[in-house]
CSV table of C-alpha atoms and ligand atoms in Angstrom, one decimal:
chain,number,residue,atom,x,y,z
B,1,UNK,CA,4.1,-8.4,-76.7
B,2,UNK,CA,5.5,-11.3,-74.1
B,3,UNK,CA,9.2,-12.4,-75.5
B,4,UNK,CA,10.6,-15.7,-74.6
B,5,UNK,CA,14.3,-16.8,-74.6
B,6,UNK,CA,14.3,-19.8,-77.5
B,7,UNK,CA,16.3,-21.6,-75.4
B,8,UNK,CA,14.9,-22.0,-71.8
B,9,UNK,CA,11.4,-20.5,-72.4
B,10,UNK,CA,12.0,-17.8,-69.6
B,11,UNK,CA,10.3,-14.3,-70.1
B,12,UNK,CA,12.6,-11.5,-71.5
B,13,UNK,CA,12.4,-8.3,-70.5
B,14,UNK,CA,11.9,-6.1,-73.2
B,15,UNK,CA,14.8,-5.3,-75.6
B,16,UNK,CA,17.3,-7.8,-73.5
B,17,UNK,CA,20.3,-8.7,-75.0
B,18,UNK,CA,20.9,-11.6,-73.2
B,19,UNK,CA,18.2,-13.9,-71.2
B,20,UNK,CA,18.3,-13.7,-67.5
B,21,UNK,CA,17.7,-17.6,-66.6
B,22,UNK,CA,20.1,-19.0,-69.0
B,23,UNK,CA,22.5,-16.0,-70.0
B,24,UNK,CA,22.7,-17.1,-73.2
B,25,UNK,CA,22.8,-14.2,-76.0
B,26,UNK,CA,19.2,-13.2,-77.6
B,27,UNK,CA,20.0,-10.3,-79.2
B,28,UNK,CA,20.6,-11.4,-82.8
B,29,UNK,CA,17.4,-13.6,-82.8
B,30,UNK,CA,14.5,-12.3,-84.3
B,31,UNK,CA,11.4,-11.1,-82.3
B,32,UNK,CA,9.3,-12.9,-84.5
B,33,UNK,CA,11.0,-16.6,-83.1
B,34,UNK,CA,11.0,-14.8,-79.7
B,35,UNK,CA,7.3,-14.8,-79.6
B,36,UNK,CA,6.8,-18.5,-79.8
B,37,UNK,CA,7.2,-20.9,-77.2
B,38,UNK,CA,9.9,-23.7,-77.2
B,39,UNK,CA,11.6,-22.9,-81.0
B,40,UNK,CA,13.2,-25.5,-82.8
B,41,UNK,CA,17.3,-24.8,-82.9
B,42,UNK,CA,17.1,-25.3,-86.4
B,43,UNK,CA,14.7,-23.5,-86.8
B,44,UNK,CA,17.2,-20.3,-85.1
B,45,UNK,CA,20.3,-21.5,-87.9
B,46,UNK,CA,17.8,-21.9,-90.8
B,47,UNK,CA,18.6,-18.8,-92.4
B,48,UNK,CA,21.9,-19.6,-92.4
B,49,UNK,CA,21.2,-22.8,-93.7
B,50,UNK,CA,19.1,-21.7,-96.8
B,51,UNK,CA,22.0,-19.0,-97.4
B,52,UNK,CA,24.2,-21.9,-97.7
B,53,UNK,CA,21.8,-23.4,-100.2
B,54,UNK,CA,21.1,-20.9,-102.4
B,55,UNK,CA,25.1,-20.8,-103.0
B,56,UNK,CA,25.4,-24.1,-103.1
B,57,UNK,CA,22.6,-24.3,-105.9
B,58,UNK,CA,24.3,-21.7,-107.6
B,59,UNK,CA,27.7,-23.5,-107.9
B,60,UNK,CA,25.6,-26.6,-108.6
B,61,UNK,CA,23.9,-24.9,-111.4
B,62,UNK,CA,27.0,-23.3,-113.0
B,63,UNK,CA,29.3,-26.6,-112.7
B,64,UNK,CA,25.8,-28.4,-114.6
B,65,UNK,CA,25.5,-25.7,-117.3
B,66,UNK,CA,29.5,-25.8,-118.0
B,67,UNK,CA,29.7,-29.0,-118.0
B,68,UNK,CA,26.6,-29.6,-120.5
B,69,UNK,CA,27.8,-27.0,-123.2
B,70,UNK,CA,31.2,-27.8,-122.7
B,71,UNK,CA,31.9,-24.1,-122.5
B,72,UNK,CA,35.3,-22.7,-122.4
B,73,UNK,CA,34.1,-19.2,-121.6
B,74,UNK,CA,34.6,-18.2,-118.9
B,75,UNK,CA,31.3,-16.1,-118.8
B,76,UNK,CA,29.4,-18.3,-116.6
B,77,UNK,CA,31.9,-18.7,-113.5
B,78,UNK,CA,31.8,-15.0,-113.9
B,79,UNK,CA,28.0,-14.7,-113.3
B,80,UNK,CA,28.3,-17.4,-110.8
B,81,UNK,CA,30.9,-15.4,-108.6
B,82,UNK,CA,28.7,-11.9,-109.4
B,83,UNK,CA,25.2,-13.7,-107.8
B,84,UNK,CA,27.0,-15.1,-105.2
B,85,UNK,CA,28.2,-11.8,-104.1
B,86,UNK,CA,25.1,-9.8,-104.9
B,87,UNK,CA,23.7,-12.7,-102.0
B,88,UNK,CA,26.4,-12.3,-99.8
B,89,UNK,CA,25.8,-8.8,-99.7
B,90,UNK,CA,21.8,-9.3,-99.2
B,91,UNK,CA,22.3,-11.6,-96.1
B,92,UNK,CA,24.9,-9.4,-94.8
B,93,UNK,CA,23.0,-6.6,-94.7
B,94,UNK,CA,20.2,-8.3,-93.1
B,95,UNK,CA,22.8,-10.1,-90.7
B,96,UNK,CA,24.0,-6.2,-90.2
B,97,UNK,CA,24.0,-6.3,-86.4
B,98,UNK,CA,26.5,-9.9,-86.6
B,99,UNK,CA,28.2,-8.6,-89.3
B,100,UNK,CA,28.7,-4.8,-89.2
B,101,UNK,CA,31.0,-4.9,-85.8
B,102,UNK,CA,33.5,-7.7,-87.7
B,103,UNK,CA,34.3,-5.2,-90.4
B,104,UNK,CA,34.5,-2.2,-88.2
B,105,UNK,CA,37.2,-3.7,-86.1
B,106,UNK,CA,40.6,-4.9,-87.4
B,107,UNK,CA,41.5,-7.3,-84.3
B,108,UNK,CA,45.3,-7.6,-84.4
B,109,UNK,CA,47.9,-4.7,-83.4
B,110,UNK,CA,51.4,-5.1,-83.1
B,111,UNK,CA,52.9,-8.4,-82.9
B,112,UNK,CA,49.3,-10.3,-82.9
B,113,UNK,CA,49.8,-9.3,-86.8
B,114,UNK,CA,52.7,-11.9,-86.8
B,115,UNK,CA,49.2,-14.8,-86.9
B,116,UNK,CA,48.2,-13.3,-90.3
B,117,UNK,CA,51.5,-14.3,-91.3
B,118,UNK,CA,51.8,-17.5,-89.4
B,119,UNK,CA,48.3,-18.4,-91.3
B,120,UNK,CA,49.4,-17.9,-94.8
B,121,UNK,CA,52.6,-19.3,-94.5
B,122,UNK,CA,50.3,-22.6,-92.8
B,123,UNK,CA,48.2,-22.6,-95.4
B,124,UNK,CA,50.8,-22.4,-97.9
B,125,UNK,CA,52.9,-25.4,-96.6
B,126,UNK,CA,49.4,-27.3,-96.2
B,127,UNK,CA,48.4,-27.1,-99.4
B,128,UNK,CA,51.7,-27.3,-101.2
B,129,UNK,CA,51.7,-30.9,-99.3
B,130,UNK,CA,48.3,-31.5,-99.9
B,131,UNK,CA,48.4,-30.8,-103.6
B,132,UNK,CA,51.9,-32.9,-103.7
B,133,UNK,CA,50.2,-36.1,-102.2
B,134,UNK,CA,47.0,-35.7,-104.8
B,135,UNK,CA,49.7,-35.8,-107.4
B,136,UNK,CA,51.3,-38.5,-106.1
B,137,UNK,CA,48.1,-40.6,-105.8
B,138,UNK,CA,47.0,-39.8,-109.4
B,139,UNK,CA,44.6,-37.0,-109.4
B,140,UNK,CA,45.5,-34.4,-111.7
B,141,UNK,CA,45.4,-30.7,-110.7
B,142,UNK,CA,42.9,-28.0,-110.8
B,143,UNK,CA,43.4,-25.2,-113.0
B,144,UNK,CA,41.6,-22.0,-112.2
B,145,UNK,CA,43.1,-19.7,-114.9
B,146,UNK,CA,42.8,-21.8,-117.8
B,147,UNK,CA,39.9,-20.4,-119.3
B,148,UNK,CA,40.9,-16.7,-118.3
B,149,UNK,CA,43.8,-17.3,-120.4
B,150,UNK,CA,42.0,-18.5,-123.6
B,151,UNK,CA,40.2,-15.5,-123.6
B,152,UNK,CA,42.8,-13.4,-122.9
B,153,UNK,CA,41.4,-11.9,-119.6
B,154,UNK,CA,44.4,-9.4,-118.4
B,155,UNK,CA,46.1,-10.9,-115.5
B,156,UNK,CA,45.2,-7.9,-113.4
B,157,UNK,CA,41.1,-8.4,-114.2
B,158,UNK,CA,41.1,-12.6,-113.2
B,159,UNK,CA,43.2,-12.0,-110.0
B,160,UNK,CA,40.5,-9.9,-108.7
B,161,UNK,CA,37.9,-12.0,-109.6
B,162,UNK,CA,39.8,-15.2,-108.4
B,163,UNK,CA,41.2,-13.8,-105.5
B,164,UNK,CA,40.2,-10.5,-104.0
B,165,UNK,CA,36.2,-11.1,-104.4
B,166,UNK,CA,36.5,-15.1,-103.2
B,167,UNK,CA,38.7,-13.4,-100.2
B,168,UNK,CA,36.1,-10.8,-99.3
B,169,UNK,CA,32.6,-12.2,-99.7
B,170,UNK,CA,33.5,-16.3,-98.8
B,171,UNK,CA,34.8,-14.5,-95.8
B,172,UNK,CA,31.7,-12.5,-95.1
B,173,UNK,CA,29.4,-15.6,-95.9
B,174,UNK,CA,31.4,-18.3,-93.9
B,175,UNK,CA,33.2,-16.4,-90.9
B,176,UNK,CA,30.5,-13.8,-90.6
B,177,UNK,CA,27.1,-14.8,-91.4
B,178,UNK,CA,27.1,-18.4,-91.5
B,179,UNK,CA,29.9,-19.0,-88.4
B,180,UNK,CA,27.7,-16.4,-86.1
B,181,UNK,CA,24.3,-18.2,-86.5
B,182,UNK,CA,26.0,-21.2,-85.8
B,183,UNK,CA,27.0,-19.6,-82.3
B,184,UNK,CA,23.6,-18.9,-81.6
B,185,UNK,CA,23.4,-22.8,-80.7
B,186,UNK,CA,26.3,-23.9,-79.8
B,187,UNK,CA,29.7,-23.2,-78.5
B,188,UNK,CA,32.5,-20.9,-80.8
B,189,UNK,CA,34.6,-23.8,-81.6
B,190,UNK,CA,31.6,-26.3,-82.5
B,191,UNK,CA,30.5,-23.0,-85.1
B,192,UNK,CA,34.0,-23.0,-86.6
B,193,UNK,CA,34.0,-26.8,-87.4
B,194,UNK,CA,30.4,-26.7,-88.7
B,195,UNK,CA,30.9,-23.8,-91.0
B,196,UNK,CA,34.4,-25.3,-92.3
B,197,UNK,CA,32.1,-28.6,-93.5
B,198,UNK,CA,29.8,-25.9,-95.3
B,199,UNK,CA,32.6,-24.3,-96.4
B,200,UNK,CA,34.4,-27.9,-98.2
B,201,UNK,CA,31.1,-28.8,-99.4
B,202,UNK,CA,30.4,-25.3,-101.2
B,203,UNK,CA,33.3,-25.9,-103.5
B,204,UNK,CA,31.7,-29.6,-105.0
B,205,UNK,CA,34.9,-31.2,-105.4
B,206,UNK,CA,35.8,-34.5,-103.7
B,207,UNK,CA,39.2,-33.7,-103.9
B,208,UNK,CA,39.4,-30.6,-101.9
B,209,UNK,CA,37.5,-31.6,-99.5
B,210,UNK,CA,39.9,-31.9,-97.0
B,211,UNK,CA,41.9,-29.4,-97.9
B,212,UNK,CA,39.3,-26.9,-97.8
B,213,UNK,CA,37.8,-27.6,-94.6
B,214,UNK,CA,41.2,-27.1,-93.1
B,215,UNK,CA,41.3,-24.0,-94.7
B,216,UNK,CA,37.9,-23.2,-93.3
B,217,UNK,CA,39.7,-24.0,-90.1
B,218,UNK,CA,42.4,-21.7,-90.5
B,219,UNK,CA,40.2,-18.9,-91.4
B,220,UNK,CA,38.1,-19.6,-88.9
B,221,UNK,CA,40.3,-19.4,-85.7
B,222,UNK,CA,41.7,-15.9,-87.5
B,223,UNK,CA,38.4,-14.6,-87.1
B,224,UNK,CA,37.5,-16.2,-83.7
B,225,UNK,CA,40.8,-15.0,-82.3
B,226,UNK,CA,40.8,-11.3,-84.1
B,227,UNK,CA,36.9,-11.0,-84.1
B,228,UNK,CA,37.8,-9.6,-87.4
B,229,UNK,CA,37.3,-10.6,-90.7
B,230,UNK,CA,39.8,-8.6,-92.7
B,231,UNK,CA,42.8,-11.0,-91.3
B,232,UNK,CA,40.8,-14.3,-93.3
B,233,UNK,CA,40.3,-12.1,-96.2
B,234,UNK,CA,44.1,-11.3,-95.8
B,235,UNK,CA,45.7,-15.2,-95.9
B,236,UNK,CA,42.7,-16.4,-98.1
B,237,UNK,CA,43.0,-14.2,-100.9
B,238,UNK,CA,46.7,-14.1,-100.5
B,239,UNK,CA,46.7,-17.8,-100.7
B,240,UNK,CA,44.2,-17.6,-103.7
B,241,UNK,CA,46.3,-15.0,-105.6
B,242,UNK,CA,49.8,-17.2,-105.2
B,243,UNK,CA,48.1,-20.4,-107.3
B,244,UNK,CA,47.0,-17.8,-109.9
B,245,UNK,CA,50.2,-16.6,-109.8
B,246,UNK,CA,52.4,-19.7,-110.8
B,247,UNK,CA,49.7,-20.6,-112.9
B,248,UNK,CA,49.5,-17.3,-114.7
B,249,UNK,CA,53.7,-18.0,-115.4
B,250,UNK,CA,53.8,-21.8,-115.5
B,251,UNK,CA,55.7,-22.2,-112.1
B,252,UNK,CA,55.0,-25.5,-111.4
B,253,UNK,CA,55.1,-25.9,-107.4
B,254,UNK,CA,52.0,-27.8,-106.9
O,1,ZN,ZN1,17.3,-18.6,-71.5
């Protein structure tokens, strides 16, 4: 079966993990888009793309069904962050080889660690200012633990959910999957920017638009600089776990 690089059209030899005419890297590109002569780049990024979708339609859905039966329960963000999981997990494991060596390597040792820091404590000032000046203009805050407390979710049991899980799978789906197809056709620093606008238009609110495509900045350039994923998990779920936090005892920062 003759293989051609998707970008150039030159032969491959067999099993190549990168294309002799153009250099560029061919190993996490399917044989089945290898075999056809002059492939769209979408058409290299559309699994990415429909992953991005199908969470997208999932938020989309839940936000609908809340909002129509004005539920208070907070049983359907619950199945909303399960299926987006269960997902994540699905295109991770079929995005193994992309995937697999960013959670197998922890990228900072000694004082490198000191960016994890420098993250959080950038993402904290950020959004403290952020959430100040949407105040000041008149927009009222989000509360995420509202409806945890009504139904008198232990604290313990809604900071995993809001925190730890977000941390670990956005991170998977954004930074892993979705930033490393993006690669595929185009250069590191293009992927980051394109995933952080996936990442601010997940979330569905105009509001944090901005703030969350900076935060798909930050996280970004963690992983691009560790080639890791745990230091994003780190700083995001930290950062998620603070609002909880002085929501969970009324400290009113933001
Ligand atoms: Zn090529």
């Amino acid at each position: 079966m003759i293989e051609y690089c998707p970008f150039c059209d030159n032969i491959l030899r067999e099993d190549a993990s990168f294309c002799g005419k153009c250099g560029k890297d061919v190993a996490k590109i399917s044989s089945k888009l290898k075999q056809v002569r002059k492939v769209p780049l979408w058409k290299l990024v559309s699994p990415a793309l429909w992953f991005w979708i199908i969470l997208l339609g999932l938020n989309g859905l839940f936000s609908l069904i809340i909002n129509l039966t004005q539920a208070d329960n907070p049983v359907w963000d619950n199945l909303n962050i399960f299926l987006s999981a269960v997902i994540t997990v699905i295109y991770a494991l079929n995005n193994s080889k992309s995937v697999k060596p960013l959670l197998t390597t922890f990228g900072y040792k000694g004082i490198k660690r000191l960016e994890i820091a420098a993250g959080f404590l950038f993402v904290f000032v950020f959004m403290f200012l952020y959430l100040r000046f949407l105040r000041f203009i008149g927009f009222g805050t989000i509360n995420m633990t509202e409806s945890y407390m009504e139904y008198q979710y232990p604290f313990w049991v809604f900071a995993i959910l809001l925190s730890v899980v977000p941390g670990i799978f956005e991170e998977i789906a954004f930074r892993g999957i979705i930033y490393d197809q993006f690669t595929l056709i185009g250069k590191e620093n293009e992927a980051i920017i394109i995933q952080a606008v996936m990442f601010s238009i997940l979330h569905m609110l105009p509001m944090s638009f901005i703030s969350h495509f900076v935060l798909g900045l930050v996280f970004g350039l963690l992983r691009k600089r560790s080639k890791s994923l745990y230091p994003g998990m780190i700083v995001h779920s930290a950062w998620n776990f603070v609002v909880i936090l002085f929501e969970y005892f009324k400290i009113d920062v933001f």
